[in-house]
XYZ file of C-alpha atoms in Angstrom:
636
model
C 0.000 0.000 0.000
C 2.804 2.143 0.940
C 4.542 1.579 -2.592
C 1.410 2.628 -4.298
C 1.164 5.972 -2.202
C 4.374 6.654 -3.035
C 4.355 5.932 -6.674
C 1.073 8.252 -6.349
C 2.768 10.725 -4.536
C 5.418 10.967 -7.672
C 3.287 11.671 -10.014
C 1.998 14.036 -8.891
C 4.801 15.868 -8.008
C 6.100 15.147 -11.655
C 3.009 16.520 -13.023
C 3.507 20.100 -10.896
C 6.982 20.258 -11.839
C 6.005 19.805 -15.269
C 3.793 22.450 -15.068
C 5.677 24.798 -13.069
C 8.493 24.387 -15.979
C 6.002 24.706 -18.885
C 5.803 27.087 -21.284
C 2.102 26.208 -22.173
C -0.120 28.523 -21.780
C -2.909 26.084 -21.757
C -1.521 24.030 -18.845
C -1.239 27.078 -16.570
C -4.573 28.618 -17.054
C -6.057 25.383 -16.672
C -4.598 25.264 -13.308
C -5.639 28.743 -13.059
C -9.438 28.136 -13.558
C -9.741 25.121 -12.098
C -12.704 24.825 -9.708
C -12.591 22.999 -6.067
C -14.743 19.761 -5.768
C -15.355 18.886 -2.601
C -13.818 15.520 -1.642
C -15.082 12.627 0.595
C -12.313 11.701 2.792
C -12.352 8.731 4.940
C -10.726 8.233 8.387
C -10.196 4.851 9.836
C -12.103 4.262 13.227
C -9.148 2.615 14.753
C -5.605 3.319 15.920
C -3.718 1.288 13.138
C -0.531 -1.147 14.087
C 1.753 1.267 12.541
C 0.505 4.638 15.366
C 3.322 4.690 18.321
C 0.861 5.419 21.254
C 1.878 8.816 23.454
C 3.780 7.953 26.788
C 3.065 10.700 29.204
C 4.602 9.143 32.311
C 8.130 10.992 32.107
C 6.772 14.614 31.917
C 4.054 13.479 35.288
C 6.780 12.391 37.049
C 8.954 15.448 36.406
C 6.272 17.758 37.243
C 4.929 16.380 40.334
C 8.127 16.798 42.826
C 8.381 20.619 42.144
C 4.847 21.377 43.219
C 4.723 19.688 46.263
C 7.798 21.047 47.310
C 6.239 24.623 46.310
C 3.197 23.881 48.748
C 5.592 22.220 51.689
C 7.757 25.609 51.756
C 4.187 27.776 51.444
C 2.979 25.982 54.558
C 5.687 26.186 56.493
C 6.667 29.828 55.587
C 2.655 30.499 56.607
C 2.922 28.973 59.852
C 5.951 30.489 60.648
C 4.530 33.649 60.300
C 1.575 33.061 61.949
C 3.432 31.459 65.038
C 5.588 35.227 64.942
C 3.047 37.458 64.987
C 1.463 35.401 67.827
C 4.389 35.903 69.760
C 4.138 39.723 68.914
C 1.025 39.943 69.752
C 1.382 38.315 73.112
C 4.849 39.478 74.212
C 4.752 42.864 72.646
C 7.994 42.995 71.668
C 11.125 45.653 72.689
C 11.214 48.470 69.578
C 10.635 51.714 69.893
C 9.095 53.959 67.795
C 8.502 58.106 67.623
C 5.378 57.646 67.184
C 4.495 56.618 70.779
C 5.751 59.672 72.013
C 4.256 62.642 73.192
C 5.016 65.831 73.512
C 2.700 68.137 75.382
C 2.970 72.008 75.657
C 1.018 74.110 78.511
C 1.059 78.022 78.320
C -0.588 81.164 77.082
C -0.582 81.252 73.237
C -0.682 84.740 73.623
C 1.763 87.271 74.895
C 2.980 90.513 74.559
C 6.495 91.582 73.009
C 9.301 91.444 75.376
C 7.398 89.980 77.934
C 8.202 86.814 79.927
C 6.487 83.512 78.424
C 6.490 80.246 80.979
C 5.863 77.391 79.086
C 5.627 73.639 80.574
C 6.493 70.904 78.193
C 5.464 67.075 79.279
C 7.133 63.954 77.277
C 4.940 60.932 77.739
C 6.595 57.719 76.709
C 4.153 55.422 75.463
C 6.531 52.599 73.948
C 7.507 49.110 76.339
C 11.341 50.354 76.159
C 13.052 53.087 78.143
C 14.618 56.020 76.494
C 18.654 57.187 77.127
C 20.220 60.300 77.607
C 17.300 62.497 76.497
C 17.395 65.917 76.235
C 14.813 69.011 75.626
C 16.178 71.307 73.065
C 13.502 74.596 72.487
C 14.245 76.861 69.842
C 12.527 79.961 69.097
C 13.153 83.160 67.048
C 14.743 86.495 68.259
C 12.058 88.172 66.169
C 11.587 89.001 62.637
C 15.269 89.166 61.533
C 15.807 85.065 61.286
C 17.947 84.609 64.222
C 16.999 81.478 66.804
C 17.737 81.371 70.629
C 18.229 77.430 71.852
C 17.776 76.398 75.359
C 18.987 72.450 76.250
C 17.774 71.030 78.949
C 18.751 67.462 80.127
C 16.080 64.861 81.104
C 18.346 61.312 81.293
C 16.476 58.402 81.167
C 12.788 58.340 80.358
C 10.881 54.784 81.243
C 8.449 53.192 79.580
C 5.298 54.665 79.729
C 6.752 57.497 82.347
C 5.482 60.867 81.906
C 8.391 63.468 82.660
C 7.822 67.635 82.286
C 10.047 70.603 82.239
C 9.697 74.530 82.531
C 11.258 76.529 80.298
C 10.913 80.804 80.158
C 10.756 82.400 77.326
C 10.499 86.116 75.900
C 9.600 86.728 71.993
C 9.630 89.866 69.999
C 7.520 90.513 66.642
C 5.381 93.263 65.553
C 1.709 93.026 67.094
C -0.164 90.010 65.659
C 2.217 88.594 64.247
C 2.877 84.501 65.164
C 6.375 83.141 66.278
C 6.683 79.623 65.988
C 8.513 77.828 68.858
C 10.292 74.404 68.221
C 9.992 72.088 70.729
C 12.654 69.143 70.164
C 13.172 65.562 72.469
C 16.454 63.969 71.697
C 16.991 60.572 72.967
C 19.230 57.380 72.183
C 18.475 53.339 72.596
C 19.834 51.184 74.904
C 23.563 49.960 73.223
C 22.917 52.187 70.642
C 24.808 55.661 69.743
C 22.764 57.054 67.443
C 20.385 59.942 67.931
C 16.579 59.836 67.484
C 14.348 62.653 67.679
C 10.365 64.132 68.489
C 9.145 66.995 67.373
C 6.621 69.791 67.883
C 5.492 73.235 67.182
C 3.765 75.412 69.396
C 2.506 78.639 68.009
C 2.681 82.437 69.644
C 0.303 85.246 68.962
C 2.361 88.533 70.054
C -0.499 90.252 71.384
C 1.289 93.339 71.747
C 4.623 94.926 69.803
C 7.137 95.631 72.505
C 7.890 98.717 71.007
C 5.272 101.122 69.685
C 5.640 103.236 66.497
C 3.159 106.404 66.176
C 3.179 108.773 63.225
C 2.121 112.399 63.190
C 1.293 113.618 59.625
C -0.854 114.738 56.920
C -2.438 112.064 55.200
C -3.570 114.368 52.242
C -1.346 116.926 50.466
C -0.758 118.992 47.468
C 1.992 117.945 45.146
C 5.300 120.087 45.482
C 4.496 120.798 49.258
C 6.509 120.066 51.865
C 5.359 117.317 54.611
C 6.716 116.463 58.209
C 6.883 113.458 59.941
C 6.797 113.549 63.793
C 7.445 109.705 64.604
C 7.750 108.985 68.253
C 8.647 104.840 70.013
C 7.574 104.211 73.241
C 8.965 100.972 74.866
C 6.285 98.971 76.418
C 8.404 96.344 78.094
C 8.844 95.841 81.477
C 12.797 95.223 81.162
C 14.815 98.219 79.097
C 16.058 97.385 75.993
C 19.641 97.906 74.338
C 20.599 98.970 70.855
C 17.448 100.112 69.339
C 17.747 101.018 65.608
C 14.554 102.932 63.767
C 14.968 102.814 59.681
C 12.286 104.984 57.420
C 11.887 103.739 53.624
C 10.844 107.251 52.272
C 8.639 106.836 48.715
C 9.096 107.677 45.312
C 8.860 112.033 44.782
C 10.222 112.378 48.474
C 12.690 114.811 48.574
C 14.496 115.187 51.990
C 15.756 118.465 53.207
C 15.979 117.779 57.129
C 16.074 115.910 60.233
C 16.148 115.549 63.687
C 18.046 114.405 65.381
C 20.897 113.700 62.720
C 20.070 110.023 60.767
C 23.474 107.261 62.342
C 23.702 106.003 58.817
C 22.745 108.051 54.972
C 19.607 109.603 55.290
C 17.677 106.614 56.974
C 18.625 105.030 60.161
C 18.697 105.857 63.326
C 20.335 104.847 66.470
C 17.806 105.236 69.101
C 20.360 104.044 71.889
C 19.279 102.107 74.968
C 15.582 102.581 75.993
C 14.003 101.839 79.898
C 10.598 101.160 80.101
C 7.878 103.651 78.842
C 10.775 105.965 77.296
C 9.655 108.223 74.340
C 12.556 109.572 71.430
C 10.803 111.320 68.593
C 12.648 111.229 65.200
C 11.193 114.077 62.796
C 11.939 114.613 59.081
C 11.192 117.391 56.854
C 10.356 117.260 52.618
C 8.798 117.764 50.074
C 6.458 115.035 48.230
C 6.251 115.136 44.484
C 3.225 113.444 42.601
C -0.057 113.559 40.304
C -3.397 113.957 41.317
C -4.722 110.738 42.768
C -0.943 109.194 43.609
C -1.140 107.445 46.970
C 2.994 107.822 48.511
C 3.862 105.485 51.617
C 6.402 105.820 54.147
C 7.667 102.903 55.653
C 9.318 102.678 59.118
C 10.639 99.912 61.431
C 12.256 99.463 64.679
C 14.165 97.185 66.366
C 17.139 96.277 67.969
C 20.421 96.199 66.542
C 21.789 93.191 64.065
C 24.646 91.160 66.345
C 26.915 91.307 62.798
C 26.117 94.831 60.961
C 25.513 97.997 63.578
C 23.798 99.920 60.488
C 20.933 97.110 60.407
C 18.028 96.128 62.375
C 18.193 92.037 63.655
C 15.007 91.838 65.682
C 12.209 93.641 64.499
C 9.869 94.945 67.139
C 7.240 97.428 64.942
C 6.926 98.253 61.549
C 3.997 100.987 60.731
C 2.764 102.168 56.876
C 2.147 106.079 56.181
C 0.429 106.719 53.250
C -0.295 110.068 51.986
C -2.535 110.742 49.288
C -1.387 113.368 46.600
C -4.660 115.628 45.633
C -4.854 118.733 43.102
C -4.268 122.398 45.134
C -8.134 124.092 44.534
C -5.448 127.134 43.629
C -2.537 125.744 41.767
C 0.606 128.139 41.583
C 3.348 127.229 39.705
C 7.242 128.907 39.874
C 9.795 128.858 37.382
C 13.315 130.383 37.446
C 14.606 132.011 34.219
C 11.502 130.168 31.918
C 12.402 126.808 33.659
C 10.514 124.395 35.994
C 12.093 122.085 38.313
C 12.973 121.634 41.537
C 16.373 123.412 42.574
C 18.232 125.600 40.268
C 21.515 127.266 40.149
C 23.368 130.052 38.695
C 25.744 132.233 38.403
C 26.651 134.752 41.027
C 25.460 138.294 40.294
C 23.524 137.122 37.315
C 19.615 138.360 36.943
C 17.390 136.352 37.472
C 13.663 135.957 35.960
C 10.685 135.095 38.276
C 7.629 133.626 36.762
C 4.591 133.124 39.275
C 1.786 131.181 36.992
C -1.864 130.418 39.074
C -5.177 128.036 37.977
C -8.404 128.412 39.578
C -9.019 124.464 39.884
C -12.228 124.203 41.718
C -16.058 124.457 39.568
C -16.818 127.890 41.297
C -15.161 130.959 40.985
C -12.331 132.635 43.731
C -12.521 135.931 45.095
C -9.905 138.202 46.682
C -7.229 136.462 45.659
C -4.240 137.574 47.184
C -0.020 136.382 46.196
C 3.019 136.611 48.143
C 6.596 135.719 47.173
C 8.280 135.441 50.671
C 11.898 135.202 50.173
C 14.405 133.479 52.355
C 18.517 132.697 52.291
C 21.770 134.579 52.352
C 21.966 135.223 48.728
C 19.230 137.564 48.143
C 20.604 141.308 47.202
C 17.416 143.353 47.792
C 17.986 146.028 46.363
C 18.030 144.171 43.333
C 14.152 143.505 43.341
C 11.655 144.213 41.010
C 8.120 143.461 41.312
C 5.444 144.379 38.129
C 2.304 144.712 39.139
C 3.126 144.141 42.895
C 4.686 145.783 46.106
C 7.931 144.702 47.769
C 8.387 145.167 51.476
C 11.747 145.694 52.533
C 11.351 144.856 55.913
C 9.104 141.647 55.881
C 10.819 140.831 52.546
C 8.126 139.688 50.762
C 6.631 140.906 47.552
C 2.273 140.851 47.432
C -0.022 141.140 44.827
C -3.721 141.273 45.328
C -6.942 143.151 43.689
C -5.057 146.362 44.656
C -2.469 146.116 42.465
C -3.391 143.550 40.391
C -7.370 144.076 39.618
C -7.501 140.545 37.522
C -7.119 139.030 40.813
C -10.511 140.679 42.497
C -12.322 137.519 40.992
C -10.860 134.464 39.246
C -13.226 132.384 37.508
C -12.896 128.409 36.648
C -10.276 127.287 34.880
C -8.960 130.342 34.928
C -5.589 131.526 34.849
C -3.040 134.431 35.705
C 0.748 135.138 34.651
C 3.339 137.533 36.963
C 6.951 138.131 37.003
C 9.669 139.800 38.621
C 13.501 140.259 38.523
C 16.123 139.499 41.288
C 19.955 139.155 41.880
C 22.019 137.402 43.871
C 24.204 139.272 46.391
C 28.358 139.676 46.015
C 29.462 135.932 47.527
C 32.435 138.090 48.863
C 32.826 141.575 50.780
C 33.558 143.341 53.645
C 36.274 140.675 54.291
C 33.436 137.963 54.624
C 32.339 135.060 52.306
C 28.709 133.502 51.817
C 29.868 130.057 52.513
C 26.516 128.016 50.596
C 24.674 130.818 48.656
C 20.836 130.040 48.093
C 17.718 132.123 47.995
C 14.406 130.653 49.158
C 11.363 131.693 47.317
C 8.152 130.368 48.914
C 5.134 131.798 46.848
C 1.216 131.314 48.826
C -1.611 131.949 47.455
C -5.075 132.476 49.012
C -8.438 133.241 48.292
C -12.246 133.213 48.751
C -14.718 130.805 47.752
C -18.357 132.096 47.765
C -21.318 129.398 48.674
C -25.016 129.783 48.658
C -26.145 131.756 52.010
C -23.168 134.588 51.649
C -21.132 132.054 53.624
C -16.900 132.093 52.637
C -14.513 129.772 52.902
C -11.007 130.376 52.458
C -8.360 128.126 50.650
C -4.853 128.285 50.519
C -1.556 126.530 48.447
C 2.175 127.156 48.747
C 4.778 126.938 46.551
C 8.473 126.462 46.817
C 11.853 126.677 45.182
C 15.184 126.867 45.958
C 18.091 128.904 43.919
C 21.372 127.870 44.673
C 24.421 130.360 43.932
C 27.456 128.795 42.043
C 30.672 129.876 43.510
C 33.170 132.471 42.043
C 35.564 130.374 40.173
C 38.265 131.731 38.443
C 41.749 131.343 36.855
C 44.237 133.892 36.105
C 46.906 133.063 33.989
C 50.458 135.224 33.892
C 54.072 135.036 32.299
C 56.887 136.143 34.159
C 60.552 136.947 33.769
C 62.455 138.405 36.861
C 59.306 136.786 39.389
C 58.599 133.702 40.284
C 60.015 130.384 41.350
C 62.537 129.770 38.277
C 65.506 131.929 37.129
C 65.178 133.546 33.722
C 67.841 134.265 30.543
C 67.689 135.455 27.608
C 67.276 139.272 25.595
C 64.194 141.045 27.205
C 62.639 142.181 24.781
C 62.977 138.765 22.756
C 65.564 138.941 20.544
C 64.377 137.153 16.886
C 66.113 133.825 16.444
C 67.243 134.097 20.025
C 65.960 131.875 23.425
C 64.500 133.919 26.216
C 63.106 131.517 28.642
C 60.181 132.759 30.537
C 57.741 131.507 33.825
C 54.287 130.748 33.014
C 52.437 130.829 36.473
C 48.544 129.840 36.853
C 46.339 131.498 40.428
C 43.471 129.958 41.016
C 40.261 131.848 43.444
C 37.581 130.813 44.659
C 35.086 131.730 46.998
C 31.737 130.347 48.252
C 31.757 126.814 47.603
C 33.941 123.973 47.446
C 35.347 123.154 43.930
C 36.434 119.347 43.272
C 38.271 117.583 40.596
C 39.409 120.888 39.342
C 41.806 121.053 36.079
C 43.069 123.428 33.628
C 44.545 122.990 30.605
C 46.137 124.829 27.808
C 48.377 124.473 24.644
C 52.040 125.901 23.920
C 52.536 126.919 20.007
C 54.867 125.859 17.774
C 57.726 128.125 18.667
C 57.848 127.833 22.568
C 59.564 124.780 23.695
C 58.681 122.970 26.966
C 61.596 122.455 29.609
C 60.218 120.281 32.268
C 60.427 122.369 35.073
C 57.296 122.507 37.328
C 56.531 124.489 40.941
C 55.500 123.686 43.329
C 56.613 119.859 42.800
C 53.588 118.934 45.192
C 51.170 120.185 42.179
C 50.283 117.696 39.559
C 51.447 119.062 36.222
C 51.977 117.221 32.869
C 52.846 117.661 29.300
C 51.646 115.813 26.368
C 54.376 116.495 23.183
C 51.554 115.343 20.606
C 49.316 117.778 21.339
C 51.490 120.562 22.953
C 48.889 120.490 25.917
C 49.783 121.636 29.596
C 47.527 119.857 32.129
C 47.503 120.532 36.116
C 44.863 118.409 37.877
C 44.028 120.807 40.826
C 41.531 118.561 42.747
C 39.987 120.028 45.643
C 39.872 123.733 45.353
C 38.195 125.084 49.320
C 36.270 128.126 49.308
C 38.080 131.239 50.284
C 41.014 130.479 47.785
C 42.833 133.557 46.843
C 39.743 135.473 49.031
C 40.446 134.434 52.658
C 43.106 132.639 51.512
C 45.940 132.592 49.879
C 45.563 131.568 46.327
C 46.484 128.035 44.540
C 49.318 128.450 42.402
C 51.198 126.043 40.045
C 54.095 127.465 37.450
C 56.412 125.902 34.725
C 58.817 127.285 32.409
C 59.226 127.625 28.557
C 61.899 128.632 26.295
C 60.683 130.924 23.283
C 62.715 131.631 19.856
C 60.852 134.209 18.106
C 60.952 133.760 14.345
C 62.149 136.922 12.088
C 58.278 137.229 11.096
C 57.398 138.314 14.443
C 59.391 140.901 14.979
C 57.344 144.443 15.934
C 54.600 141.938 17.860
C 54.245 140.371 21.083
C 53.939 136.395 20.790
C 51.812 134.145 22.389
C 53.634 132.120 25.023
C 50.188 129.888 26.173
C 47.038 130.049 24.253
C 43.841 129.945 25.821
C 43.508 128.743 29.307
C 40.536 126.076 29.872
C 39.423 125.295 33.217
C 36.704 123.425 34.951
C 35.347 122.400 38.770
C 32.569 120.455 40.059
C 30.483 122.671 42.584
C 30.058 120.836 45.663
C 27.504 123.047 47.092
C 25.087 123.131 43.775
C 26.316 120.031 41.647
C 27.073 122.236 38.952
C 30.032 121.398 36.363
C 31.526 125.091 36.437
C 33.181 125.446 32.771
C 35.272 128.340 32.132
C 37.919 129.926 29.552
C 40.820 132.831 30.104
C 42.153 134.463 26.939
C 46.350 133.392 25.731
C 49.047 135.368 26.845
C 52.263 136.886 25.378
C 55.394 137.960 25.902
C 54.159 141.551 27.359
C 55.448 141.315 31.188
C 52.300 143.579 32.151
C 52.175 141.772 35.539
C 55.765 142.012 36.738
C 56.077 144.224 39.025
C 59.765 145.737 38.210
C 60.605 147.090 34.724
C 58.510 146.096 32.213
C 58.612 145.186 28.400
C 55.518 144.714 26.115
C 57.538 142.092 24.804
C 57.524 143.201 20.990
C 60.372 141.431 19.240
C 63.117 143.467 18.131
C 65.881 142.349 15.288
């Protein structure tokens, strides 16, 4: 049978190789289109001799071992467990955990600043082993500034399930209402152990009341330009005096400070209020003026405390912080003042210059302002009074102060909305030096008021009133005078006097310098030699800083610090060096230059002004010796 199959089986396959090989068409699209039939297939109904029979007894008897070893080492592992946390249960074993401790705190929660805080602090220990070498640590801030004060206090040995407590005394600062947090720590160790295990808890403070108090006395509305003061007085509310007290103000944006009292320990801020005993007042006051647009809300800022334990000019525990705020509002009169067609806030200029005055006002409110009445009171040591003069107004002498009102001025009887008016005057400032005496810090003080009267229904009045202020600041007299010498001065001299063409003379060239109200610093002059006059090197005094640059021919002395009263009060500042000169045969019948221009420049220390000025060249005419003279013409 098995022959036949095979046979069978070859023809077949000879038949699809011979097809697969074939290049007739006919044979492949036969196979192509053939259709299936189905096909009765038989199966025999019994295994046949020639079926090996399936022996499954090697894999069962590899299997079985492995899982009941798996459920041997489950059962035991089960009751082993079982049997330990019966003995758990029943013993209750010897660890200890933080968990079964507590730590209970009993005292106020509230309390004022700088007063004394008892506190008792029980540590219950709930676990079935004792606790070693415990301590209490407590930890709780100085006040607002981050620093922590640390009591330790050592408890030893705590049994199980002992309750042991502890008193402790505390005193917190912090402004009023403000929480401090205090950390209450247990540190313990294990029987034959070294390490350190911990517990903690927080128990919270309400400062009831700021140890120190802070009060402010000011306007809390004001016109813009005006000037404000600030009365703010500390009063110690502790029981026990306190050292080092420090007071800081954080002044706004427009604040312009013009004075204190008393004088601030560090810039324009802070203050060292010194030691203070219980219920001790200090009052720190500070003058300005506040700058801003209608509606602008400006807050001063202070705080007090005591002093920082690493910086003197900060404040490490805060006590008390208050908030000023002052809102800016629109004057119901606005006057404005300008000096010489400008509007700011300080101005300078030049000494013995005029000076133009405008005075501008606005009638602001919906109704109309009677009587209206201007004064330009004038204050400082620069004013030259004689020098005034008022349009439209009258200047008296002896209150110094210039008015207008209806009287002079009839616009002003009645000034309608909206409305404006436009005055002037001229003014000098007075000689900065005479009679042997200087103005040390020129300045003239104009402070311009205006009032008037606003009508309501029932013939009732009320008056209103704005002031206005500036400040002029005089810029000192600073000068340079430039001079040559021959038979004067620190260096000997040769050569023909007159100069002799194609011939050296050598001459001195000496700068003074003057000045007289204010201090001048980084001071400097400078000046170039021409092309005929050759430099030599030789400076006076050698303690003056004098240069020469060969590129540019340029002489430079860096003066520095030039104090008022120089060449006034004082003698003059003088530096010199000398030059040789060779006159050319061109020049002869003139007087050549020996220095061309001289340009100098100062920084006033009084104004801030950058004082610029230029002195013309010089020649070879020796108009400023005092012996015989030459007006230096060259001769052949």
């Amino acid at each position: 049978m098995s022959e036949i199959e095979d046979n069978g089986d070859s023809n077949r396959l000879e038949e699809l190789k011979k097809r697969l090989y074939s290049r007739d068409e006919r044979l492949i699209r036969k196979r192509r289109e053939a259709v299936l039939h189905r096909e009765n297939l038989s199966a025999p109904g019994s295994w046949s001799e020639n079926t090996r029979p399936v022996n499954m007894s090697p894999k069962l008897k590899t299997r079985s071992p492995i899982f009941k070893k798996f459920f041997i080492l489950a059962a035991v592992f089960f009751l082993a467990a079982a049997g330990f946390t019966s003995l758990r249960f029943f013993t209750g074993g010897n660890t200890v955990s933080s968990e079964n401790i507590e730590i209970a705190v009993l005292g106020n929660a509230f309390v004022a600043g700088g007063e004394e805080l008892p506190l008792k602090v029980e540590i219950t220990n709930k676990n079935n082993t004792g606790l070693e070498f415990s301590d209490l640590v407590v930890e709780y801030p100085k006040g607002t500034g981050g620093e922590k004060e640390i009591i330790r206090l050592p408890l030893g040995a705590i049994a199980a399930s002992e309750t042991v407590s502890s008193a402790v005394k505390l005193i917190l600062f912090g402004p009023q209402g403000s929480i401090q947090d205090v950390k209450i720590t247990l540190e313990y160790r294990l029987e034959n152990s070294n390490a350190i295990f911990t517990k903690e808890r927080s128990f919270g403070v309400n400062m009831s009341a700021a140890p120190l108090s802070l009060t402010i006395d000011a306007p809390t509305e004001i016109n813009s330009n005006q000037e404000i003061t600030l009365n703010i007085k500390t009063i110690l509310n502790t029981q026990a005096p306190a050292k080092n007290i420090r007071l800081k103000i954080e002044y706004p944006t427009g604040f312009r400070l013009k004075e204190t009292s008393p004088d601030p320990m560090v810039g324009d801020n802070f203050w060292n209020l010194g030691d203070l005993a219980p219920g001790m007042e200090k009052t720190i006051s500070v003058k300005g003026v506040l700058m801003g647009q209608d509606g602008d809300e400006r807050s001063f800022r202070i705080f007090s405390g005591s002093q920082d334990s690493h910086d003197t000019s900060a404040i490490g525990v805060l006590y008390n912080s208050v908030l000023h705020t002052v809102l800016i509002k629109k004057p119901f009169l606005e006057s404005k003042l300008t000096v010489n067609d400008r509007d700011q806030e300080e101005y300078f200029v030049k000494s013995g210059s005029k000076i133009n005055v405008g005075v501008s006002l606005v009638n602001n409110l919906p109704t109309r302002v009677d009587d209206v009445e201007i004064r330009a009171r004038f204050f400082g040591n620069a004013l030259d009074k004689s020098s005034l003069q008022p349009f439209s107004g009258f200047y008296d002498s002896l209150d110094n102060v210039i008015i207008w009102d209806k009287n002079s001025y009839p616009p002003l009887a009645s000034l309608e909305p909206s409305a404006s008016e436009n005055l002037n005057f001229f003014m000098s400032s007075a000689p900065l030096f005479g009679s042997m005496s200087l103005i040390e810090n020129p300045e003239i003080i104009i402070e311009i008021s205006v009032k008037g009267k606003q009508p309501f229904d029932g013939n009732v009045v009320q008056e209103i009133e704005n002031i206005e202020r500036k400040t002029i600041k005089i810029n000192s007299d600073f000068q340079i005078i430039p001079a040559v010498l021959f038979s004067s001065g620190p260096f000997v001299n040769s050569g023909p006097v007159p100069p002799r063409a194609e011939q050296e003379t050598t001459y001195t060239v000496k700068w003074s310098m003057t000045n007289s109200s204010n201090n001048i610093s980084d001071a400097e002059v400078k000046a170039s030699l021409p092309a005929y006059v050759r430099w030599l090197g030789i400076t006076s005094p050698t303690t003056e800083n004098i240069s020469y640059n060969e590129s540019g021919r340029e002489v430079v002395w860096k003066v520095g610090l030039v104090k008022k009263g120089t060449g006034l009060s004082e003698a003059p500042r003088e530096a010199a060096f000398q030059v040789s000169l060779r006159p050319s045969l061109s020049q002869i019948g003139s007087a050549p230059i020996v220095l061309y221009d001289s340009y100098f420049r100062g920084r006033d220390q009084f104004t801030g002004a950058l004082i610029e000025g230029k002195k013309g060249s010089i020649t070879t005419n020796l108009k400023n010796e005092g012996g015989p003279t030459s007006d230096g013409r060259v001769v052949q």
